[in-house]
Amino acid sequence: MQRRAAAAYVALFLALTAGAYAFITIAEAPEVGLENPDATLTSGDTLTVDGRQYNATEVSASESSGGGHGGGGGVTYTAKLVWVNESATTSETWTNNTTVTYQNTTYRAFIANTSSPNEVTLRWEPGDQYSPQWVNGTQYIDGDLDQPDRQAVTVEEYIANNDSIGRQTLEITGDTYNFKGNQSTVTREPETLTFTWTQPKENEVSFGQNANVTLNGVEYAAHFPDGESVQLKRGEAAQKELMASLETEDRFHERINGLWGVVLVGGTALVLLVGLAFLPRKE
């Protein structure tokens, strides 16, 4: 009787386990993606969005292996689109007694405390090899780098004793000035000069797998069908479409994980039932 009952349960669990496993082997995961994308880009392609041109400088995928405790590997997808703003505004401000770069050389700038300064004095600025230090508002340096001990002198003394270095004065009159090769607008404040000009500037937009991205104010859904291309589809509806396909994929994997649970539990039950059925009976 014991073995007949066990055989019935074995048949039941075997059917459940085999059915679950069979479904796992034949089930196909739903495809995540965008139907009829507006653009498919690879590295080097261009995309124009309402008059603005984007250059795809990178479309790639990199695989990382899991490391550490609980770390997991996976594939990271990356797309980088670059566009050029031809009329970008750039500015640089010089303030009194601060270091500035002029003609690839570092100087200390001195600007008068007047309402509209029209010149700036550039003084030689010592590098780190001179061990510059400020003491009570005065800058000291190692005046003789060949001496083992510190030969402290002020920067003013050092300049006075070296004809090869010194000061230069830039006269900045009018509303514009040729600043570092750029025709710039000059803004004047006490101890401050600000130079503003326009020049082309690159801007980068980066995004990954299944992302929402904004290009020139337009919303796009982005999906990488492989490691060398990215699909873009315009509009909020496309973003909802992509989100819906991701949710469908998640539900599929949840069901598959549940079926694996059935296989695991059913297989364990089968082993236990068979083992218990053949235990010796006590008469």
mmCIF file of C-alpha atoms in Angstrom:
data_model
loop_
_atom_site.group_PDB
_atom_site.id
_atom_site.type_symbol
_atom_site.label_atom_id
_atom_site.label_comp_id
_atom_site.label_asym_id
_atom_site.label_seq_id
_atom_site.Cartn_x
_atom_site.Cartn_y
_atom_site.Cartn_z
ATOM 1 C CA MET A 1 0.000 0.000 0.000
ATOM 2 C CA GLN A 2 2.796 2.347 0.991
ATOM 3 C CA ARG A 3 4.574 1.843 -2.303
ATOM 4 C CA ARG A 4 1.389 2.126 -4.349
ATOM 5 C CA ALA A 5 0.609 5.497 -2.741
ATOM 6 C CA ALA A 6 4.185 6.624 -3.292
ATOM 7 C CA ALA A 7 3.970 5.576 -6.941
ATOM 8 C CA ALA A 8 0.846 7.706 -7.399
ATOM 9 C CA TYR A 9 2.523 10.747 -5.888
ATOM 10 C CA VAL A 10 5.665 10.095 -7.923
ATOM 11 C CA ALA A 11 3.573 10.070 -11.097
ATOM 12 C CA LEU A 12 1.910 13.349 -10.081
ATOM 13 C CA PHE A 13 5.148 15.173 -9.249
ATOM 14 C CA LEU A 14 6.836 13.721 -12.317
ATOM 15 C CA ALA A 15 4.089 15.113 -14.533
ATOM 16 C CA LEU A 16 4.286 18.541 -12.895
ATOM 17 C CA THR A 17 8.078 18.654 -13.024
ATOM 18 C CA ALA A 18 8.313 17.392 -16.605
ATOM 19 C CA GLY A 19 5.601 19.777 -17.761
ATOM 20 C CA ALA A 20 7.265 22.777 -16.125
ATOM 21 C CA TYR A 21 10.657 21.867 -17.555
ATOM 22 C CA ALA A 22 9.196 21.270 -21.020
ATOM 23 C CA PHE A 23 7.555 24.698 -20.982
ATOM 24 C CA ILE A 24 10.846 26.333 -19.934
ATOM 25 C CA THR A 25 12.700 24.713 -22.846
ATOM 26 C CA ILE A 26 10.199 25.775 -25.514
ATOM 27 C CA ALA A 27 9.163 29.197 -24.165
ATOM 28 C CA GLU A 28 10.534 32.162 -26.115
ATOM 29 C CA ALA A 29 11.230 35.431 -24.363
ATOM 30 C CA PRO A 30 9.346 38.444 -25.762
ATOM 31 C CA GLU A 31 11.522 40.711 -27.860
ATOM 32 C CA VAL A 32 12.342 44.103 -26.390
ATOM 33 C CA GLY A 33 12.691 46.844 -28.948
ATOM 34 C CA LEU A 34 11.126 49.633 -30.961
ATOM 35 C CA GLU A 35 8.944 49.008 -33.972
ATOM 36 C CA ASN A 36 9.750 51.192 -36.987
ATOM 37 C CA PRO A 37 12.391 53.382 -35.296
ATOM 38 C CA ASP A 38 12.957 56.853 -36.740
ATOM 39 C CA ALA A 39 16.719 56.287 -36.878
ATOM 40 C CA THR A 40 19.280 53.526 -36.374
ATOM 41 C CA LEU A 41 22.746 54.857 -35.680
ATOM 42 C CA THR A 42 26.194 53.286 -35.668
ATOM 43 C CA SER A 43 29.493 54.997 -34.860
ATOM 44 C CA GLY A 44 30.167 57.734 -37.408
ATOM 45 C CA ASP A 45 26.537 58.263 -38.440
ATOM 46 C CA THR A 46 24.735 61.604 -38.212
ATOM 47 C CA LEU A 47 21.228 62.547 -37.112
ATOM 48 C CA THR A 48 19.477 65.875 -37.725
ATOM 49 C CA VAL A 49 16.809 66.899 -35.213
ATOM 50 C CA ASP A 50 14.886 70.037 -36.121
ATOM 51 C CA GLY A 51 17.874 71.579 -37.859
ATOM 52 C CA ARG A 52 20.542 70.515 -35.351
ATOM 53 C CA GLN A 53 23.019 67.889 -36.521
ATOM 54 C CA TYR A 54 24.292 65.243 -34.114
ATOM 55 C CA ASN A 55 27.357 63.115 -34.826
ATOM 56 C CA ALA A 56 27.441 59.633 -33.297
ATOM 57 C CA THR A 57 31.014 59.517 -32.041
ATOM 58 C CA GLU A 58 30.489 56.249 -30.153
ATOM 59 C CA VAL A 59 27.965 53.417 -30.193
ATOM 60 C CA SER A 60 29.356 50.460 -28.296
ATOM 61 C CA ALA A 61 28.858 47.727 -25.733
ATOM 62 C CA SER A 62 31.303 46.482 -23.118
ATOM 63 C CA GLU A 63 31.001 43.368 -21.005
ATOM 64 C CA SER A 64 32.169 43.304 -17.415
ATOM 65 C CA SER A 65 32.680 40.266 -15.256
ATOM 66 C CA GLY A 66 31.330 40.041 -11.731
ATOM 67 C CA GLY A 67 33.750 40.736 -8.923
ATOM 68 C CA GLY A 68 33.752 40.976 -5.174
ATOM 69 C CA HIS A 69 30.929 39.852 -2.918
ATOM 70 C CA GLY A 70 27.555 40.067 -4.602
ATOM 71 C CA GLY A 71 28.963 41.823 -7.661
ATOM 72 C CA GLY A 72 27.531 40.860 -11.009
ATOM 73 C CA GLY A 73 28.742 41.281 -14.511
ATOM 74 C CA GLY A 74 26.762 42.342 -17.532
ATOM 75 C CA VAL A 75 26.784 44.328 -20.741
ATOM 76 C CA THR A 76 26.966 48.120 -20.627
ATOM 77 C CA TYR A 77 25.708 49.936 -23.717
ATOM 78 C CA THR A 78 26.908 53.447 -24.492
ATOM 79 C CA ALA A 79 26.005 56.005 -27.130
ATOM 80 C CA LYS A 80 27.608 59.442 -27.425
ATOM 81 C CA LEU A 81 26.164 62.077 -29.744
ATOM 82 C CA VAL A 82 28.024 65.351 -30.274
ATOM 83 C CA TRP A 83 26.654 68.603 -31.660
ATOM 84 C CA VAL A 84 28.405 71.942 -32.196
ATOM 85 C CA ASN A 85 26.999 75.241 -30.955
ATOM 86 C CA GLU A 86 28.492 77.704 -33.415
ATOM 87 C CA SER A 87 27.567 80.760 -31.325
ATOM 88 C CA ALA A 88 28.396 79.564 -27.829
ATOM 89 C CA THR A 89 29.358 82.304 -25.381
ATOM 90 C CA THR A 90 32.618 81.956 -23.469
ATOM 91 C CA SER A 91 34.023 84.300 -20.855
ATOM 92 C CA GLU A 92 37.080 84.686 -18.669
ATOM 93 C CA THR A 93 37.415 87.000 -15.683
ATOM 94 C CA TRP A 94 40.634 88.470 -14.355
ATOM 95 C CA THR A 95 40.643 89.847 -10.835
ATOM 96 C CA ASN A 96 43.277 91.786 -8.964
ATOM 97 C CA ASN A 97 46.191 89.884 -7.386
ATOM 98 C CA THR A 98 45.271 86.502 -8.862
ATOM 99 C CA THR A 99 47.150 84.279 -11.291
ATOM 100 C CA VAL A 100 46.122 84.273 -14.963
ATOM 101 C CA THR A 101 47.387 82.617 -18.114
ATOM 102 C CA TYR A 102 48.457 84.843 -20.984
ATOM 103 C CA GLN A 103 50.370 83.697 -24.070
ATOM 104 C CA ASN A 104 50.860 80.266 -22.457
ATOM 105 C CA THR A 105 52.596 81.820 -19.422
ATOM 106 C CA THR A 106 51.316 82.192 -15.864
ATOM 107 C CA TYR A 107 51.323 85.736 -14.478
ATOM 108 C CA ARG A 108 49.919 87.552 -11.466
ATOM 109 C CA ALA A 109 47.447 90.208 -12.556
ATOM 110 C CA PHE A 110 47.166 93.629 -10.918
ATOM 111 C CA ILE A 111 44.077 95.699 -11.748
ATOM 112 C CA ALA A 112 43.329 99.112 -10.295
ATOM 113 C CA ASN A 113 40.501 99.608 -7.806
ATOM 114 C CA THR A 114 38.652 102.071 -10.018
ATOM 115 C CA SER A 115 35.116 101.975 -11.403
ATOM 116 C CA SER A 116 36.344 101.379 -14.962
ATOM 117 C CA PRO A 117 39.917 100.028 -15.077
ATOM 118 C CA ASN A 118 41.476 100.234 -18.533
ATOM 119 C CA GLU A 119 44.733 98.360 -18.020
ATOM 120 C CA VAL A 120 46.157 95.318 -16.294
ATOM 121 C CA THR A 121 49.739 94.760 -15.150
ATOM 122 C CA LEU A 122 51.073 91.225 -15.509
ATOM 123 C CA ARG A 123 53.892 90.283 -13.162
ATOM 124 C CA TRP A 124 56.113 87.223 -13.370
ATOM 125 C CA GLU A 125 54.705 84.446 -11.168
ATOM 126 C CA PRO A 126 57.137 81.957 -9.555
ATOM 127 C CA GLY A 127 56.593 78.236 -10.129
ATOM 128 C CA ASP A 128 56.543 75.545 -7.473
ATOM 129 C CA GLN A 129 60.301 75.030 -7.776
ATOM 130 C CA TYR A 130 60.731 78.410 -6.075
ATOM 131 C CA SER A 131 58.679 77.291 -3.032
ATOM 132 C CA PRO A 132 56.548 80.461 -2.992
ATOM 133 C CA GLN A 133 55.037 81.475 0.343
ATOM 134 C CA TRP A 134 52.874 84.382 1.454
ATOM 135 C CA VAL A 135 53.754 86.137 4.710
ATOM 136 C CA ASN A 136 51.586 89.072 5.833
ATOM 137 C CA GLY A 137 50.561 89.833 2.251
ATOM 138 C CA THR A 138 54.089 89.593 0.813
ATOM 139 C CA GLN A 139 55.182 86.744 -1.413
ATOM 140 C CA TYR A 140 58.569 85.161 -0.694
ATOM 141 C CA ILE A 141 60.504 82.639 -2.772
ATOM 142 C CA ASP A 142 63.788 80.707 -2.767
ATOM 143 C CA GLY A 143 65.954 83.233 -4.519
ATOM 144 C CA ASP A 144 68.843 80.856 -5.197
ATOM 145 C CA LEU A 145 67.749 77.393 -6.228
ATOM 146 C CA ASP A 146 71.359 76.118 -6.154
ATOM 147 C CA GLN A 147 71.724 76.726 -2.405
ATOM 148 C CA PRO A 148 70.799 73.831 -0.063
ATOM 149 C CA ASP A 149 69.171 76.181 2.447
ATOM 150 C CA ARG A 150 66.272 78.509 1.782
ATOM 151 C CA GLN A 151 67.434 81.884 0.478
ATOM 152 C CA ALA A 152 64.224 83.817 1.141
ATOM 153 C CA VAL A 153 63.671 86.956 -0.894
ATOM 154 C CA THR A 154 60.536 88.770 -1.926
ATOM 155 C CA VAL A 155 59.321 88.366 -5.471
ATOM 156 C CA GLU A 156 59.795 92.102 -5.991
ATOM 157 C CA GLU A 157 63.478 91.830 -5.013
ATOM 158 C CA TYR A 158 63.963 88.832 -7.257
ATOM 159 C CA ILE A 159 62.403 90.612 -10.248
ATOM 160 C CA ALA A 160 64.517 93.729 -9.640
ATOM 161 C CA ASN A 161 67.708 91.626 -9.801
ATOM 162 C CA ASN A 162 66.739 89.669 -12.939
ATOM 163 C CA ASP A 163 66.470 91.544 -16.222
ATOM 164 C CA SER A 164 64.969 88.532 -18.039
ATOM 165 C CA ILE A 165 61.723 88.719 -16.076
ATOM 166 C CA GLY A 166 59.534 91.563 -15.031
ATOM 167 C CA ARG A 167 56.200 93.147 -15.814
ATOM 168 C CA GLN A 168 54.146 93.998 -18.834
ATOM 169 C CA THR A 169 51.122 96.236 -19.026
ATOM 170 C CA LEU A 170 48.138 95.602 -21.283
ATOM 171 C CA GLU A 171 46.154 98.681 -22.199
ATOM 172 C CA ILE A 172 42.514 97.744 -22.572
ATOM 173 C CA THR A 173 40.552 100.702 -23.868
ATOM 174 C CA GLY A 174 37.175 100.715 -25.570
ATOM 175 C CA ASP A 175 34.392 98.142 -25.358
ATOM 176 C CA THR A 176 36.204 95.383 -27.245
ATOM 177 C CA TYR A 177 39.635 93.791 -26.998
ATOM 178 C CA ASN A 178 41.488 91.073 -28.912
ATOM 179 C CA PHE A 179 41.754 88.638 -26.007
ATOM 180 C CA LYS A 180 43.719 85.452 -26.675
ATOM 181 C CA GLY A 181 42.919 85.699 -30.361
ATOM 182 C CA ASN A 182 39.204 86.351 -29.836
ATOM 183 C CA GLN A 183 37.444 89.636 -30.474
ATOM 184 C CA SER A 184 35.914 90.070 -27.037
ATOM 185 C CA THR A 185 33.546 92.384 -25.229
ATOM 186 C CA VAL A 186 35.078 93.908 -22.103
ATOM 187 C CA THR A 187 33.153 94.372 -18.858
ATOM 188 C CA ARG A 188 34.856 96.568 -16.258
ATOM 189 C CA GLU A 189 34.425 96.584 -12.499
ATOM 190 C CA PRO A 190 36.724 97.648 -9.647
ATOM 191 C CA GLU A 191 39.759 95.312 -9.692
ATOM 192 C CA THR A 192 38.021 93.139 -12.295
ATOM 193 C CA LEU A 193 38.015 92.726 -16.068
ATOM 194 C CA THR A 194 35.746 90.216 -17.819
ATOM 195 C CA PHE A 195 36.279 89.214 -21.461
ATOM 196 C CA THR A 196 33.337 87.646 -23.324
ATOM 197 C CA TRP A 197 33.383 86.204 -26.836
ATOM 198 C CA THR A 198 31.621 83.674 -29.047
ATOM 199 C CA GLN A 199 33.224 80.568 -30.483
ATOM 200 C CA PRO A 200 32.087 77.086 -31.573
ATOM 201 C CA LYS A 201 31.650 74.680 -28.668
ATOM 202 C CA GLU A 202 31.094 70.923 -28.732
ATOM 203 C CA ASN A 203 28.291 69.511 -26.594
ATOM 204 C CA GLU A 204 27.878 65.825 -25.833
ATOM 205 C CA VAL A 205 24.755 63.795 -25.096
ATOM 206 C CA SER A 206 25.394 60.326 -23.613
ATOM 207 C CA PHE A 207 22.891 57.586 -22.837
ATOM 208 C CA GLY A 208 22.620 53.849 -22.326
ATOM 209 C CA GLN A 209 20.281 50.955 -22.950
ATOM 210 C CA ASN A 210 16.501 51.563 -22.959
ATOM 211 C CA ALA A 211 16.912 55.219 -22.000
ATOM 212 C CA ASN A 212 14.796 58.289 -22.553
ATOM 213 C CA VAL A 213 16.930 60.980 -24.194
ATOM 214 C CA THR A 214 16.252 64.581 -25.212
ATOM 215 C CA LEU A 215 17.768 65.850 -28.473
ATOM 216 C CA ASN A 216 17.235 69.527 -29.316
ATOM 217 C CA GLY A 217 14.204 69.577 -27.040
ATOM 218 C CA VAL A 218 12.653 66.460 -28.609
ATOM 219 C CA GLU A 219 12.035 63.332 -26.522
ATOM 220 C CA TYR A 220 13.291 59.995 -27.872
ATOM 221 C CA ALA A 221 13.268 56.396 -26.696
ATOM 222 C CA ALA A 222 16.615 54.636 -27.224
ATOM 223 C CA HIS A 223 17.229 50.897 -27.574
ATOM 224 C CA PHE A 224 20.372 48.957 -28.525
ATOM 225 C CA PRO A 225 19.424 45.867 -30.569
ATOM 226 C CA ASP A 226 23.108 44.877 -30.521
ATOM 227 C CA GLY A 227 26.465 46.233 -29.447
ATOM 228 C CA GLU A 228 27.102 48.251 -32.610
ATOM 229 C CA SER A 229 23.851 50.131 -33.236
ATOM 230 C CA VAL A 230 21.196 52.094 -31.377
ATOM 231 C CA GLN A 231 17.584 52.681 -32.389
ATOM 232 C CA LEU A 232 15.859 55.998 -31.723
ATOM 233 C CA LYS A 233 12.125 56.600 -31.899
ATOM 234 C CA ARG A 234 10.575 59.998 -31.400
ATOM 235 C CA GLY A 235 7.861 60.964 -28.946
ATOM 236 C CA GLU A 236 6.319 60.060 -25.627
ATOM 237 C CA ALA A 237 4.365 57.212 -27.256
ATOM 238 C CA ALA A 238 7.659 55.560 -28.219
ATOM 239 C CA GLN A 239 8.892 55.816 -24.638
ATOM 240 C CA LYS A 240 5.678 54.158 -23.408
ATOM 241 C CA GLU A 241 6.023 51.454 -26.075
ATOM 242 C CA LEU A 242 9.545 50.645 -24.919
ATOM 243 C CA MET A 243 8.495 50.644 -21.258
ATOM 244 C CA ALA A 244 5.621 48.269 -22.024
ATOM 245 C CA SER A 245 7.934 45.811 -23.800
ATOM 246 C CA LEU A 246 10.328 45.910 -20.827
ATOM 247 C CA GLU A 247 7.475 45.187 -18.412
ATOM 248 C CA THR A 248 6.342 42.254 -20.595
ATOM 249 C CA GLU A 249 9.875 40.875 -20.535
ATOM 250 C CA ASP A 250 10.009 41.205 -16.733
ATOM 251 C CA ARG A 251 6.727 39.315 -16.343
ATOM 252 C CA PHE A 252 7.998 36.552 -18.637
ATOM 253 C CA HIS A 253 11.151 36.074 -16.554
ATOM 254 C CA GLU A 254 9.112 36.087 -13.348
ATOM 255 C CA ARG A 255 7.008 33.226 -14.722
ATOM 256 C CA ILE A 256 10.080 31.317 -15.886
ATOM 257 C CA ASN A 257 11.630 31.718 -12.430
ATOM 258 C CA GLY A 258 8.382 30.364 -10.938
ATOM 259 C CA LEU A 259 8.518 27.320 -13.212
ATOM 260 C CA TRP A 260 12.128 26.694 -12.197
ATOM 261 C CA GLY A 261 10.844 26.717 -8.650
ATOM 262 C CA VAL A 262 8.304 24.019 -9.606
ATOM 263 C CA VAL A 263 11.090 21.952 -11.199
ATOM 264 C CA LEU A 264 13.267 22.301 -8.104
ATOM 265 C CA VAL A 265 10.520 21.489 -5.607
ATOM 266 C CA GLY A 266 9.102 18.689 -7.759
ATOM 267 C CA GLY A 267 12.513 17.108 -8.268
ATOM 268 C CA THR A 268 13.261 17.248 -4.555
ATOM 269 C CA ALA A 269 9.859 15.721 -3.748
ATOM 270 C CA LEU A 270 10.452 12.896 -6.229
ATOM 271 C CA VAL A 271 13.745 11.974 -4.618
ATOM 272 C CA LEU A 272 12.229 12.020 -1.135
ATOM 273 C CA LEU A 273 9.161 9.965 -2.155
ATOM 274 C CA VAL A 274 11.226 7.294 -3.857
ATOM 275 C CA GLY A 275 13.574 7.101 -0.909
ATOM 276 C CA LEU A 276 10.766 6.898 1.657
ATOM 277 C CA ALA A 277 8.828 4.316 -0.367
ATOM 278 C CA PHE A 278 11.643 1.836 -0.077
ATOM 279 C CA LEU A 279 12.293 2.255 3.615
ATOM 280 C CA PRO A 280 11.867 -1.047 5.435
ATOM 281 C CA ARG A 281 8.462 -1.413 7.089
ATOM 282 C CA LYS A 282 8.050 -2.286 10.727
ATOM 283 C CA GLU A 283 5.876 -5.408 11.116
#
